[in-house]
Short mmCIF file of C-alpha atoms in Angstrom, two decimals:
data_model
loop_
_atom_site.label_atom_id
_atom_site.label_comp_id
_atom_site.label_asym_id
_atom_site.label_seq_id
_atom_site.Cartn_x
_atom_site.Cartn_y
_atom_site.Cartn_z
CA UNK A 1 15.64 -29.42 -38.49
CA UNK A 2 14.73 -26.27 -40.35
CA UNK A 3 18.27 -25.11 -39.89
CA UNK A 4 19.99 -27.88 -41.72
CA UNK A 5 21.33 -27.18 -45.19
CA UNK A 6 19.51 -28.73 -48.12
CA UNK A 7 21.12 -32.19 -48.48
CA UNK A 8 21.27 -31.78 -52.25
CA UNK A 9 23.27 -28.59 -51.91
CA UNK A 10 26.90 -28.49 -53.03
CA UNK A 11 29.67 -27.52 -50.68
CA UNK A 12 31.05 -24.06 -51.22
CA UNK A 13 34.70 -23.20 -50.76
CA UNK A 14 35.14 -26.67 -49.35
CA UNK A 15 32.60 -26.39 -46.58
CA UNK A 16 28.91 -26.52 -45.75
CA UNK A 17 27.59 -23.32 -47.32
CA UNK A 18 26.09 -22.14 -44.06
CA UNK A 19 29.53 -22.19 -42.49
CA UNK A 20 30.43 -19.13 -44.53
CA UNK A 21 28.62 -17.27 -41.81
CA UNK A 22 30.50 -17.86 -38.61
CA UNK A 23 29.14 -19.86 -35.68
CA UNK A 24 28.18 -17.15 -33.26
CA UNK A 25 26.46 -15.08 -35.89
CA UNK A 26 24.68 -18.13 -37.25
CA UNK A 27 23.29 -18.98 -33.82
CA UNK A 28 22.13 -15.40 -33.44
CA UNK A 29 20.26 -15.64 -36.72
CA UNK A 30 18.64 -18.97 -35.79
CA UNK A 31 17.31 -17.43 -32.61
CA UNK A 32 16.03 -14.34 -34.39
CA UNK A 33 12.22 -13.95 -34.68
CA UNK A 34 12.41 -12.83 -38.31
CA UNK A 35 14.14 -16.08 -39.17
CA UNK A 36 11.71 -18.20 -37.22
CA UNK A 37 8.58 -16.55 -38.52
CA UNK A 38 9.32 -15.48 -42.06
CA UNK A 39 12.13 -17.67 -43.22
CA UNK A 40 10.53 -20.98 -42.43
CA UNK A 41 10.05 -23.16 -45.50
CA UNK A 42 11.13 -20.55 -48.00
CA UNK A 43 11.84 -21.59 -51.55
CA UNK A 44 13.58 -19.67 -54.28
CA UNK A 45 10.32 -18.09 -55.48
CA UNK A 46 8.97 -17.08 -52.10
CA UNK A 47 12.42 -15.82 -51.22
CA UNK A 48 12.07 -13.24 -54.01
CA UNK A 49 8.92 -11.88 -52.37
CA UNK A 50 10.66 -11.57 -49.04
CA UNK A 51 13.62 -9.89 -50.71
CA UNK A 52 11.36 -7.33 -52.34
CA UNK A 53 10.11 -6.34 -48.92
CA UNK A 54 13.63 -5.50 -47.70
CA UNK A 55 14.25 -1.87 -46.96
CA UNK A 56 17.70 -1.75 -45.45
CA UNK A 57 21.09 -3.45 -45.42
CA UNK A 58 23.29 -4.18 -42.50
CA UNK A 59 25.11 -6.57 -40.26
CA UNK A 60 24.38 -6.94 -36.60
CA UNK A 61 23.34 -4.08 -34.39
CA UNK A 62 22.72 -3.26 -30.80
CA UNK A 63 24.34 -4.46 -27.64
CA UNK A 64 23.18 -8.03 -28.12
CA UNK A 65 24.24 -8.07 -31.80
CA UNK A 66 20.82 -8.56 -33.34
CA UNK A 67 20.97 -9.54 -37.01
CA UNK A 68 19.11 -7.62 -39.71
CA UNK A 69 16.55 -9.28 -42.04
CA UNK A 70 19.12 -8.86 -44.82
CA UNK A 71 21.45 -11.22 -42.97
CA UNK A 72 18.66 -13.68 -42.35
CA UNK A 73 17.86 -13.80 -46.05
CA UNK A 74 21.51 -14.28 -46.93
CA UNK A 75 21.70 -17.26 -44.61
CA UNK A 76 18.47 -18.59 -46.09
CA UNK A 77 19.93 -18.33 -49.57
CA UNK A 78 23.01 -20.18 -48.41
CA UNK A 79 20.77 -22.83 -46.95
CA UNK A 80 18.61 -23.47 -50.01
CA UNK A 81 21.30 -22.66 -52.59
CA UNK A 82 19.38 -21.23 -55.53
CA UNK A 83 20.77 -21.80 -59.03
CA UNK A 84 23.21 -19.43 -60.60
CA UNK A 85 20.62 -18.28 -63.12
CA UNK A 86 18.31 -17.20 -60.34
CA UNK A 87 21.09 -15.27 -58.64
CA UNK A 88 22.02 -13.60 -61.92
CA UNK A 89 18.37 -12.65 -62.33
CA UNK A 90 18.46 -11.06 -58.91
CA UNK A 91 21.48 -9.04 -59.96
CA UNK A 92 20.15 -8.06 -63.35
CA UNK A 93 16.77 -6.95 -62.06
CA UNK A 94 16.63 -3.21 -62.16
CA UNK A 95 13.54 -2.41 -60.19
CA UNK A 96 14.33 -3.56 -56.67
CA UNK A 97 17.72 -2.35 -55.54
CA UNK A 98 17.80 -4.41 -52.33
CA UNK A 99 17.14 -7.59 -54.31
CA UNK A 100 20.07 -6.59 -56.49
CA UNK A 101 22.37 -6.10 -53.57
CA UNK A 102 21.19 -9.36 -52.04
CA UNK A 103 22.03 -11.21 -55.24
CA UNK A 104 25.38 -9.46 -55.50
CA UNK A 105 26.26 -10.35 -51.93
CA UNK A 106 25.34 -13.98 -52.46
CA UNK A 107 27.37 -14.06 -55.67
CA UNK A 108 30.33 -12.60 -53.84
CA UNK A 109 30.09 -15.30 -51.20
CA UNK A 110 29.56 -18.27 -53.43
CA UNK A 111 30.66 -17.44 -56.98
CA UNK A 112 33.97 -18.12 -58.64
CA UNK A 113 36.38 -15.23 -58.99
CA UNK A 114 35.67 -14.48 -62.64
CA UNK A 115 31.93 -14.63 -61.99
CA UNK A 116 32.30 -12.22 -59.12
CA UNK A 117 34.08 -9.64 -61.23
CA UNK A 118 31.93 -10.18 -64.24
CA UNK A 119 28.60 -9.77 -62.51
CA UNK A 120 29.47 -7.24 -59.88
CA UNK A 121 31.38 -4.73 -61.95
CA UNK A 122 28.40 -3.60 -64.07
CA UNK A 123 26.73 -2.67 -60.80
CA UNK A 124 29.31 0.08 -60.38
CA UNK A 125 27.09 2.11 -62.66
CA UNK A 126 24.15 1.94 -60.30
CA UNK A 127 24.07 5.09 -58.19
CA UNK A 128 20.92 4.55 -56.20
CA UNK A 129 20.76 5.26 -52.51
CA UNK A 130 20.58 2.54 -49.92
CA UNK A 131 19.83 2.52 -46.23
CA UNK A 132 22.53 0.93 -44.10
CA UNK A 133 21.99 -0.03 -40.48
CA UNK A 134 25.07 0.64 -38.40
CA UNK A 135 26.16 -1.39 -35.40
CA UNK A 136 24.80 1.29 -33.06
CA UNK A 137 21.34 0.75 -34.47
CA UNK A 138 21.19 4.02 -36.41
CA UNK A 139 20.72 4.25 -40.16
CA UNK A 140 23.10 5.87 -42.54
CA UNK A 141 23.15 6.59 -46.24
CA UNK A 142 25.14 4.63 -48.75
CA UNK A 143 24.91 3.85 -52.46
CA UNK A 144 24.82 0.69 -54.52
CA UNK A 145 28.19 1.33 -56.13
CA UNK A 146 29.75 2.00 -52.73
CA UNK A 147 28.49 -1.32 -51.47
CA UNK A 148 29.78 -3.12 -54.55
CA UNK A 149 33.16 -1.45 -54.13
CA UNK A 150 33.27 -2.65 -50.55
CA UNK A 151 32.43 -6.16 -51.66
CA UNK A 152 35.15 -6.21 -54.27
CA UNK A 153 37.93 -4.55 -52.34
CA UNK A 154 37.48 -5.34 -48.66
CA UNK A 155 37.28 -8.77 -47.13
CA UNK A 156 34.67 -8.11 -44.48
CA UNK A 157 31.21 -6.75 -45.02
CA UNK A 158 27.96 -6.84 -43.08
CA UNK A 159 29.64 -8.81 -40.33
CA UNK A 160 30.42 -11.68 -42.68
CA UNK A 161 33.98 -12.53 -43.67
CA UNK A 162 34.04 -12.58 -47.46
CA UNK A 163 36.02 -15.31 -49.22
CA UNK A 164 39.28 -14.13 -50.77
CA UNK A 165 39.26 -12.99 -54.39
CA UNK A 166 42.39 -12.29 -56.35
CA UNK A 167 43.19 -8.77 -57.42
CA UNK A 168 41.91 -7.74 -60.77
CA UNK A 169 45.30 -7.26 -62.37
CA UNK A 170 46.29 -10.80 -61.50
CA UNK A 171 43.32 -12.11 -63.40
CA UNK A 172 44.05 -9.76 -66.28
CA UNK A 173 47.60 -11.05 -66.40
CA UNK A 174 46.29 -14.61 -66.54
CA UNK A 175 43.99 -13.61 -69.33
CA UNK A 176 40.84 -14.61 -67.46
CA UNK A 177 39.49 -11.09 -67.53
CA UNK A 178 39.73 -8.19 -69.88
CA UNK A 179 41.12 -4.87 -68.73
CA UNK A 180 38.47 -2.78 -67.13
CA UNK A 181 36.55 -0.36 -69.26
CA UNK A 182 35.03 2.29 -67.13
CA UNK A 183 31.83 4.02 -68.14
CA UNK A 184 33.61 7.31 -67.52
CA UNK A 185 36.29 6.54 -70.07
CA UNK A 186 34.39 8.29 -72.84
CA UNK A 187 34.20 11.42 -70.74
CA UNK A 188 37.92 11.24 -70.08
CA UNK A 189 38.65 10.86 -73.76
CA UNK A 190 36.68 13.98 -74.56
CA UNK A 191 38.52 15.89 -71.90
CA UNK A 192 41.83 14.68 -73.19
CA UNK A 193 40.97 15.79 -76.69
CA UNK A 194 40.12 19.25 -75.47
CA UNK A 195 43.39 19.40 -73.60
CA UNK A 196 45.31 18.29 -76.64
CA UNK A 197 43.63 20.96 -78.70
CA UNK A 198 44.73 23.66 -76.33
CA UNK A 199 48.23 22.32 -76.25
CA UNK A 200 48.38 21.92 -80.01
CA UNK A 201 49.39 25.57 -80.08
CA UNK A 202 52.54 24.72 -78.23
CA UNK A 203 52.92 21.27 -79.58
CA UNK A 204 56.69 21.36 -79.50
CA UNK A 205 56.69 21.75 -75.78
CA UNK A 206 53.94 19.23 -75.77
CA UNK A 207 56.53 16.83 -77.15
CA UNK A 208 58.68 16.78 -74.09
CA UNK A 209 55.64 16.90 -71.85
CA UNK A 210 54.17 13.79 -73.41
CA UNK A 211 57.56 12.21 -73.50
CA UNK A 212 57.76 12.38 -69.75
CA UNK A 213 54.43 10.65 -69.71
CA UNK A 214 55.84 7.72 -71.63
CA UNK A 215 59.25 7.53 -70.14
CA UNK A 216 58.34 5.55 -67.04
CA UNK A 217 59.51 1.96 -66.96
CA UNK A 218 57.80 0.54 -63.88
CA UNK A 219 55.28 -2.23 -64.63
CA UNK A 220 52.40 -0.19 -63.28
CA UNK A 221 53.35 2.63 -65.57
CA UNK A 222 53.68 0.11 -68.41
CA UNK A 223 50.12 -0.90 -67.85
CA UNK A 224 48.99 2.70 -67.76
CA UNK A 225 50.99 3.41 -70.83
CA UNK A 226 49.35 0.52 -72.63
CA UNK A 227 45.99 1.78 -71.59
CA UNK A 228 46.83 5.26 -72.78
CA UNK A 229 48.06 3.85 -76.03
CA UNK A 230 44.82 1.94 -76.45
CA UNK A 231 42.94 5.09 -75.73
CA UNK A 232 45.00 6.86 -78.37
CA UNK A 233 44.11 4.26 -80.94
CA UNK A 234 40.51 4.69 -79.96
CA UNK A 235 41.04 8.41 -80.31
CA UNK A 236 41.79 7.77 -83.92
CA UNK A 237 38.19 6.77 -84.56
CA UNK A 238 36.87 9.80 -82.75
CA UNK A 239 39.15 12.05 -84.70
CA UNK A 240 38.16 10.64 -88.01
CA UNK A 241 34.57 11.36 -87.13
CA UNK A 242 35.25 14.87 -86.03
CA UNK A 243 37.50 15.48 -88.99
CA UNK A 244 40.27 17.16 -87.16
CA UNK A 245 42.63 15.91 -89.78
CA UNK A 246 46.20 16.51 -90.45
CA UNK A 247 47.38 17.89 -87.13
CA UNK A 248 46.00 14.95 -85.30
CA UNK A 249 47.58 12.50 -87.75
CA UNK A 250 50.86 14.17 -87.16
CA UNK A 251 50.49 13.92 -83.40
CA UNK A 252 49.67 10.31 -83.71
CA UNK A 253 52.60 9.59 -85.98
CA UNK A 254 54.81 11.44 -83.64
CA UNK A 255 53.54 9.41 -80.73
CA UNK A 256 53.99 6.16 -82.55
CA UNK A 257 57.50 7.10 -83.64
CA UNK A 258 58.35 8.16 -80.17
CA UNK A 259 57.18 4.94 -78.64
CA UNK A 260 59.17 2.91 -81.08
CA UNK A 261 62.42 4.75 -80.62
CA UNK A 262 61.91 5.40 -77.00
CA UNK A 263 65.43 4.75 -75.85
CA UNK A 264 67.30 6.70 -78.43
CA UNK A 265 67.73 10.38 -77.73
CA UNK A 266 68.90 11.16 -81.17
CA UNK A 267 65.81 9.76 -82.86
CA UNK A 268 63.61 11.73 -80.57
CA UNK A 269 65.46 14.89 -81.38
CA UNK A 270 65.18 14.11 -85.03
CA UNK A 271 61.42 13.75 -84.68
CA UNK A 272 61.13 16.99 -82.89
CA UNK A 273 63.16 18.77 -85.58
CA UNK A 274 60.99 17.27 -88.25
CA UNK A 275 57.78 18.26 -86.54
CA UNK A 276 58.97 21.71 -85.83
CA UNK A 277 59.69 22.14 -89.53
CA UNK A 278 56.28 20.85 -90.40
CA UNK A 279 54.64 23.18 -87.99
CA UNK A 280 56.51 26.09 -89.34
CA UNK A 281 55.06 25.44 -92.77
CA UNK A 282 51.54 25.48 -91.51
CA UNK A 283 51.53 28.33 -89.07
CA UNK A 284 52.04 31.98 -89.38
CA UNK A 285 55.66 32.14 -90.37
CA UNK A 286 56.70 35.35 -88.66
CA UNK A 287 55.13 34.62 -85.29
CA UNK A 288 56.53 31.14 -85.29
CA UNK A 289 60.08 32.26 -85.94
CA UNK A 290 60.11 34.62 -82.99
CA UNK A 291 58.89 31.99 -80.61
CA UNK A 292 61.09 29.34 -82.18
CA UNK A 293 64.28 31.06 -81.23
CA UNK A 294 63.31 31.38 -77.58
CA UNK A 295 61.95 27.91 -77.50
CA UNK A 296 64.95 26.27 -79.08
CA UNK A 297 67.26 27.75 -76.53
CA UNK A 298 64.99 26.66 -73.72
CA UNK A 299 64.47 23.22 -75.23
CA UNK A 300 68.16 22.51 -75.40
CA UNK A 301 68.69 23.56 -71.82
CA UNK A 302 65.77 21.52 -70.64
CA UNK A 303 66.84 18.49 -72.63
CA UNK A 304 70.30 18.57 -71.09
CA UNK A 305 68.87 19.04 -67.64
CA UNK A 306 66.41 16.19 -68.01
CA UNK A 307 69.04 13.83 -69.28
CA UNK A 308 71.22 14.61 -66.33
CA UNK A 309 68.31 14.35 -63.95
CA UNK A 310 67.19 11.06 -65.35
CA UNK A 311 70.55 9.48 -64.77
CA UNK A 312 71.18 10.78 -61.31
CA UNK A 313 67.83 10.52 -59.56
CA UNK A 314 66.20 7.29 -58.63
CA UNK A 315 62.75 7.11 -60.05
CA UNK A 316 60.01 7.05 -57.51
CA UNK A 317 56.53 7.26 -58.86
CA UNK A 318 55.30 10.12 -56.77
CA UNK A 319 58.34 12.19 -57.46
CA UNK A 320 57.97 11.60 -61.18
CA UNK A 321 54.44 12.75 -61.08
CA UNK A 322 55.52 15.80 -59.19
CA UNK A 323 58.19 16.44 -61.83
CA UNK A 324 55.61 16.10 -64.51
CA UNK A 325 53.25 18.44 -62.77
CA UNK A 326 56.01 20.91 -62.23
CA UNK A 327 56.96 20.74 -65.88
CA UNK A 328 53.31 21.30 -66.74
CA UNK A 329 53.30 24.41 -64.65
CA UNK A 330 56.53 25.49 -66.23
CA UNK A 331 55.10 25.08 -69.69
CA UNK A 332 52.06 27.11 -68.97
CA UNK A 333 53.94 29.87 -67.23
CA UNK A 334 56.55 30.03 -69.90
CA UNK A 335 53.94 30.39 -72.55
CA UNK A 336 52.79 33.66 -71.14
CA UNK A 337 55.99 35.09 -69.80
CA UNK A 338 58.65 34.38 -72.39
CA UNK A 339 61.77 35.63 -70.71
CA UNK A 340 62.04 33.79 -67.37
CA UNK A 341 65.29 31.97 -66.87
CA UNK A 342 64.22 28.34 -66.76
CA UNK A 343 67.19 26.70 -65.17
CA UNK A 344 66.67 27.84 -61.62
CA UNK A 345 63.14 26.69 -60.91
CA UNK A 346 63.19 22.86 -61.08
CA UNK A 347 66.48 22.53 -59.23
CA UNK A 348 65.25 24.76 -56.42
CA UNK A 349 62.12 22.75 -56.03
CA UNK A 350 64.08 19.52 -56.05
CA UNK A 351 66.27 20.49 -53.11
CA UNK A 352 63.53 22.09 -51.03
CA UNK A 353 61.22 19.18 -51.63
CA UNK A 354 63.63 16.71 -50.06
CA UNK A 355 64.27 18.70 -46.91
CA UNK A 356 60.73 19.07 -45.54
CA UNK A 357 60.17 15.37 -46.13
CA UNK A 358 63.21 14.41 -44.07
CA UNK A 359 62.21 16.77 -41.28
CA UNK A 360 58.72 15.29 -41.14
CA UNK A 361 60.07 11.74 -40.92
CA UNK A 362 62.33 12.65 -38.04
CA UNK A 363 59.50 14.30 -36.14
CA UNK A 364 57.21 11.30 -36.53
CA UNK A 365 59.81 8.92 -35.18
CA UNK A 366 60.34 10.92 -32.04
CA UNK A 367 56.70 11.30 -31.04
CA UNK A 368 55.91 7.65 -31.78
CA UNK A 369 58.10 6.15 -29.15
CA UNK A 370 59.05 3.42 -31.53
CA UNK A 371 62.70 4.04 -30.86
CA UNK A 372 62.33 3.24 -27.16
CA UNK A 373 65.37 1.45 -25.70
CA UNK A 374 63.35 -1.46 -24.35
CA UNK A 375 62.56 -3.65 -27.39
CA UNK A 376 59.26 -4.93 -26.01
CA UNK A 377 57.96 -1.46 -25.43
CA UNK A 378 59.24 -0.34 -28.80
CA UNK A 379 57.36 -3.23 -30.38
CA UNK A 380 54.21 -2.36 -28.45
CA UNK A 381 54.51 1.25 -29.50
CA UNK A 382 54.89 0.26 -33.10
CA UNK A 383 51.69 -1.74 -32.88
CA UNK A 384 49.91 1.12 -31.22
CA UNK A 385 51.06 3.51 -33.89
CA UNK A 386 49.73 1.21 -36.58
CA UNK A 387 46.38 1.15 -34.81
CA UNK A 388 46.40 4.90 -34.41
CA UNK A 389 46.96 5.03 -30.66
CA UNK A 390 49.39 7.14 -28.68
CA UNK A 391 52.52 5.45 -27.33
CA UNK A 392 52.78 3.90 -23.90
CA UNK A 393 53.61 6.11 -20.99
CA UNK B 1 51.41 2.02 -18.44
CA UNK B 2 49.48 -0.93 -17.12
CA UNK B 3 49.27 -4.53 -18.12
CA UNK B 4 45.90 -6.22 -18.31
CA UNK B 5 45.25 -9.95 -18.57
CA UNK B 6 42.33 -11.18 -20.65
CA UNK B 7 41.19 -14.77 -20.44
CA UNK B 8 38.46 -16.46 -22.43
CA UNK B 9 38.59 -19.72 -20.48
CA UNK B 10 38.84 -21.68 -23.69
CA UNK B 11 42.57 -21.48 -24.09
CA UNK B 12 43.18 -17.85 -25.02
CA UNK B 13 44.98 -15.90 -22.33
CA UNK B 14 46.43 -12.60 -23.46
CA UNK B 15 48.54 -10.01 -21.62
CA UNK B 16 48.16 -6.55 -23.10
CA UNK B 17 50.21 -3.45 -22.27
CA UNK B 18 48.19 -0.27 -22.44
CA UNK B 19 47.80 3.19 -20.92
CA UNK B 20 45.22 3.80 -18.26
CA UNK B 21 43.67 6.55 -20.33
CA UNK B 22 43.02 4.18 -23.24
CA UNK B 23 39.40 3.39 -23.88
CA UNK B 24 37.94 -0.11 -23.91
CA UNK B 25 37.64 0.21 -27.68
CA UNK B 26 41.42 0.74 -27.92
CA UNK B 27 41.98 -2.21 -25.66
CA UNK B 28 39.81 -4.34 -27.92
CA UNK B 29 41.92 -3.28 -30.88
CA UNK B 30 45.09 -4.30 -29.08
CA UNK B 31 43.59 -7.63 -28.11
CA UNK B 32 42.42 -8.18 -31.68
CA UNK B 33 45.94 -7.55 -32.92
CA UNK B 34 47.28 -10.14 -30.52
CA UNK B 35 44.64 -12.83 -30.84
CA UNK B 36 43.68 -12.47 -34.48
CA UNK B 37 39.94 -12.04 -33.99
CA UNK B 38 38.25 -8.92 -35.20
CA UNK B 39 37.99 -6.05 -32.77
CA UNK B 40 34.25 -5.64 -33.18
CA UNK B 41 33.64 -9.29 -32.33
CA UNK B 42 35.27 -9.04 -28.93
CA UNK B 43 33.34 -8.44 -25.77
CA UNK B 44 35.14 -7.62 -22.53
CA UNK B 45 33.31 -8.39 -19.33
CA UNK B 46 33.81 -8.58 -15.61
CA UNK B 47 31.25 -11.04 -14.22
CA UNK B 48 28.02 -9.73 -15.78
CA UNK B 49 29.20 -6.19 -16.45
CA UNK B 50 29.83 -5.77 -20.13
CA UNK B 51 32.38 -3.01 -20.58
CA UNK B 52 31.44 -0.25 -22.97
CA UNK B 53 33.72 0.91 -25.76
CA UNK B 54 33.92 4.60 -25.07
CA UNK B 55 34.89 4.54 -21.39
CA UNK B 56 38.52 4.63 -20.32
CA UNK B 57 40.24 1.96 -18.26
CA UNK B 58 40.91 4.47 -15.54
CA UNK B 59 37.19 5.19 -15.20
CA UNK B 60 36.47 1.49 -14.92
CA UNK B 61 39.20 1.33 -12.24
CA UNK B 62 41.12 -1.33 -14.12
CA UNK B 63 44.55 -1.51 -12.51
CA UNK B 64 47.81 -3.12 -13.41
CA UNK B 65 47.68 -6.92 -13.52
CA UNK B 66 43.89 -7.10 -13.33
CA UNK B 67 42.12 -9.96 -15.11
CA UNK B 68 39.20 -9.44 -17.44
CA UNK B 69 36.96 -11.92 -19.19
CA UNK B 70 37.09 -12.25 -22.91
CA UNK B 71 33.94 -13.19 -24.79
CA UNK B 72 32.91 -13.06 -28.38
CA UNK B 73 29.77 -11.65 -29.88
#
């Protein structure tokens, strides 16, 4: 009788809320002494007191799969179904971290998708330590933000199967959520500004470097590019405050121009010419001219090479990033050593990069046994490989 | 390579191919892949002996074609 759900309670995800915890586990909790003694006749208020006494998280432990008090309280909450305001209070409370995690877990089980993201994501900023009971019965250390990450990304936690939530970008695409603003974004912006300052010395090479950044056309890159563009517009405010002035304006204009005329080579070249002229006016004229000559020659070679490369190679994301990184390295090296012949290096790397990859793939296939003549055994070996086991003998 | 039969007497009967130096934990993973339950929910028994995860099939003297009982925890 004490185990029946409150008759006034709504059904969650189309079922009796207690059914979110599966049958065997539920029976284990009903037979548990903590449930029988402490969780009898609990209401929302007295539940808070019990929650404050919690000192560890966990699922079931031991050979007989004994549930933790955390699980018992979760099932109690499912049984009495507190209001959303109460759950939000649990989450917002700062003092008791286990109460917070209890509220977050309950919200993850019962809340709608937007609610889940909206209330759980601020908890990413909570770095406090938590005690987690493992299935062997030992304790281990974890943190609040780790637990929240597990709740949002995995679909199984503390021995309870979590209801499915859509991925964040799906919701962003539908317009139900705003793109995520991380608390670390301000730190990243500062770092980026510092980087840009250093590279402002070689801002012509910076051109092509940033251009590679923006050239990607895949949708994921699009999203990143949008985010970077947003960050740039936010940069504008920062820069106004710091009064870095004309150089920064020029960079920004250059970026904006570049983005607009992305597809046209000629326009990009025109921009670069224009900027180079502008730079020449500002900087030390003699020094600039010396470097200019070297740089122009190199630029032209690199431009031709990139154009050719872009057309011939298929664009895979990792390879692009590697290209970019390589070009970064090239930039920095070239700055110090002026007279290295640039043509050889990227092509060499391109060819050697492909070969080790192919060799590795071949080796993996052979040791896996997935190319066994008997199809059943090949299938079994494939399954074993996916689980991380050695092939059948 | 041996083939073990696991039966839960409620309708699930599963034949699993494995090596004799696989542990019970590995066997549970293979069974989970075939039945769809989670590996940590499975309990493999023989009469009242619950088989432990870290011991190999060879040490438990599980031979080819032998039947084991499948329970859930």
